[in-house]
Amino acid sequence: MKTKLIFILLLGFGMWTTASAQVCAPAIGQTQVRQQQRIHQGVRQGDLTRREAWQLKRQQGKIQYMKRQAWADGRITRGEKARIRAAQHQANRHIAVKKHNRRDHF
C-alpha cells in the first residue's frame, strides 16, 4: 500500500513539475511559429515588402537550421538553447523594425 501511495505521489509531482515548466518557458518551436505568423500577417496587411518578407523568412530558415543541428545528437544543450533563443530574439526585433519602418509597400 505504501509503495502504491509513494508511486502515485511521485507520478503526480512529476506531472506537476513538467506542466509548470511548460508554462514558464515557451517552447522554442512555438516562438518560431509565432514569428512566421507575424511575417505572414505583415505581408497580408502590407506592412512588409516582398524583399523584407524574404529576408525575414531567410533568417527564420537559419534558425531552423540551428535547431536541426542542435537536435542532431538527440538533445539540445543549455548553450545551444541559449544561442537559438538569442537568434529568435534578434529575429523578433528584426520583424518589429521591418514592420514599422514606414516604407512604401506594394
Coordinates of C-alpha atoms in Angstrom, one line a residue:
M1 CA 0.0 0.0 0.0
K2 CA 2.8 2.4 0.9
T3 CA 4.6 1.6 -2.4
K4 CA 1.5 2.5 -4.4
L5 CA 1.0 5.7 -2.5
I6 CA 4.6 6.8 -2.9
F7 CA 4.5 5.9 -6.6
I8 CA 1.3 7.9 -7.1
L9 CA 2.7 10.9 -5.2
L10 CA 5.9 10.8 -7.3
L11 CA 4.0 10.5 -10.5
G12 CA 1.8 13.4 -9.5
F13 CA 4.8 15.5 -8.6
G14 CA 6.5 14.7 -11.9
M15 CA 3.4 15.7 -13.9
W16 CA 3.1 18.9 -11.9
T17 CA 6.7 20.0 -12.4
T18 CA 6.5 19.2 -16.1
A19 CA 3.3 21.2 -16.5
S20 CA 4.7 24.2 -14.6
A21 CA 7.9 24.2 -16.6
Q22 CA 6.0 24.4 -19.8
V23 CA 4.0 27.4 -18.6
C24 CA 7.1 29.3 -17.5
A25 CA 9.2 28.7 -20.6
P26 CA 7.5 28.6 -24.0
A27 CA 8.9 26.0 -26.4
I28 CA 11.4 27.1 -28.9
G29 CA 9.2 25.8 -31.7
Q30 CA 6.2 27.9 -30.6
T31 CA 8.3 31.0 -30.8
Q32 CA 9.3 30.1 -34.4
V33 CA 5.6 29.5 -35.3
R34 CA 4.5 32.9 -33.8
Q35 CA 7.3 34.7 -35.7
Q36 CA 6.3 33.1 -39.0
Q37 CA 2.7 34.0 -38.4
R38 CA 3.8 37.6 -37.8
I39 CA 5.7 37.7 -41.1
H40 CA 2.7 36.3 -43.0
Q41 CA 0.4 38.8 -41.2
G42 CA 2.8 41.7 -42.2
V43 CA 2.7 40.6 -45.8
R44 CA -1.1 40.3 -45.8
Q45 CA -1.6 43.7 -44.2
G46 CA 1.0 45.4 -46.4
D47 CA 3.4 46.2 -43.6
L48 CA 6.2 44.2 -45.2
T49 CA 7.5 44.3 -48.8
R50 CA 8.3 41.1 -50.6
R51 CA 12.0 41.7 -50.1
E52 CA 11.6 42.3 -46.3
A53 CA 9.5 39.2 -46.0
W54 CA 12.1 37.2 -48.0
Q55 CA 14.9 38.5 -45.7
L56 CA 12.9 37.6 -42.6
K57 CA 12.0 34.1 -43.9
R58 CA 15.6 33.5 -44.7
Q59 CA 16.5 34.4 -41.1
Q60 CA 13.8 32.0 -39.9
G61 CA 15.4 29.3 -42.1
K62 CA 18.8 29.9 -40.5
I63 CA 17.2 29.5 -37.0
Q64 CA 15.5 26.3 -38.2
Y65 CA 18.9 25.0 -39.4
M66 CA 20.4 25.9 -35.9
K67 CA 17.6 23.8 -34.3
R68 CA 18.2 20.8 -36.6
Q69 CA 21.9 21.0 -35.9
A70 CA 21.3 21.2 -32.1
W71 CA 19.0 18.1 -32.3
A72 CA 21.4 16.1 -34.4
D73 CA 22.8 14.4 -31.3
G74 CA 19.4 13.7 -29.8
R75 CA 19.3 16.5 -27.3
I76 CA 19.7 20.3 -27.0
T77 CA 22.3 21.6 -24.5
R78 CA 21.8 24.7 -22.5
G79 CA 24.3 26.6 -24.7
E80 CA 22.6 25.5 -27.9
K81 CA 19.2 26.5 -26.4
A82 CA 20.6 29.9 -25.4
R83 CA 22.1 30.5 -28.9
I84 CA 18.8 29.6 -30.5
R85 CA 16.8 31.8 -28.2
A86 CA 19.2 34.7 -28.8
A87 CA 18.7 34.3 -32.6
Q88 CA 15.0 34.1 -32.1
H89 CA 15.1 37.3 -30.0
Q90 CA 17.1 39.1 -32.7
A91 CA 14.7 37.9 -35.4
N92 CA 11.8 39.2 -33.3
R93 CA 13.4 42.6 -33.2
H94 CA 14.0 42.5 -37.0
I95 CA 10.4 41.6 -37.6
A96 CA 9.2 44.6 -35.5
V97 CA 11.7 47.0 -37.2
K98 CA 10.8 45.9 -40.7
K99 CA 7.0 46.0 -40.0
H100 CA 7.2 49.6 -38.7
N101 CA 9.8 51.2 -40.9
R102 CA 7.2 53.3 -42.9
R103 CA 8.4 52.2 -46.4
D104 CA 6.1 52.2 -49.3
H105 CA 4.7 48.7 -49.7
F106 CA 3.3 47.1 -52.8

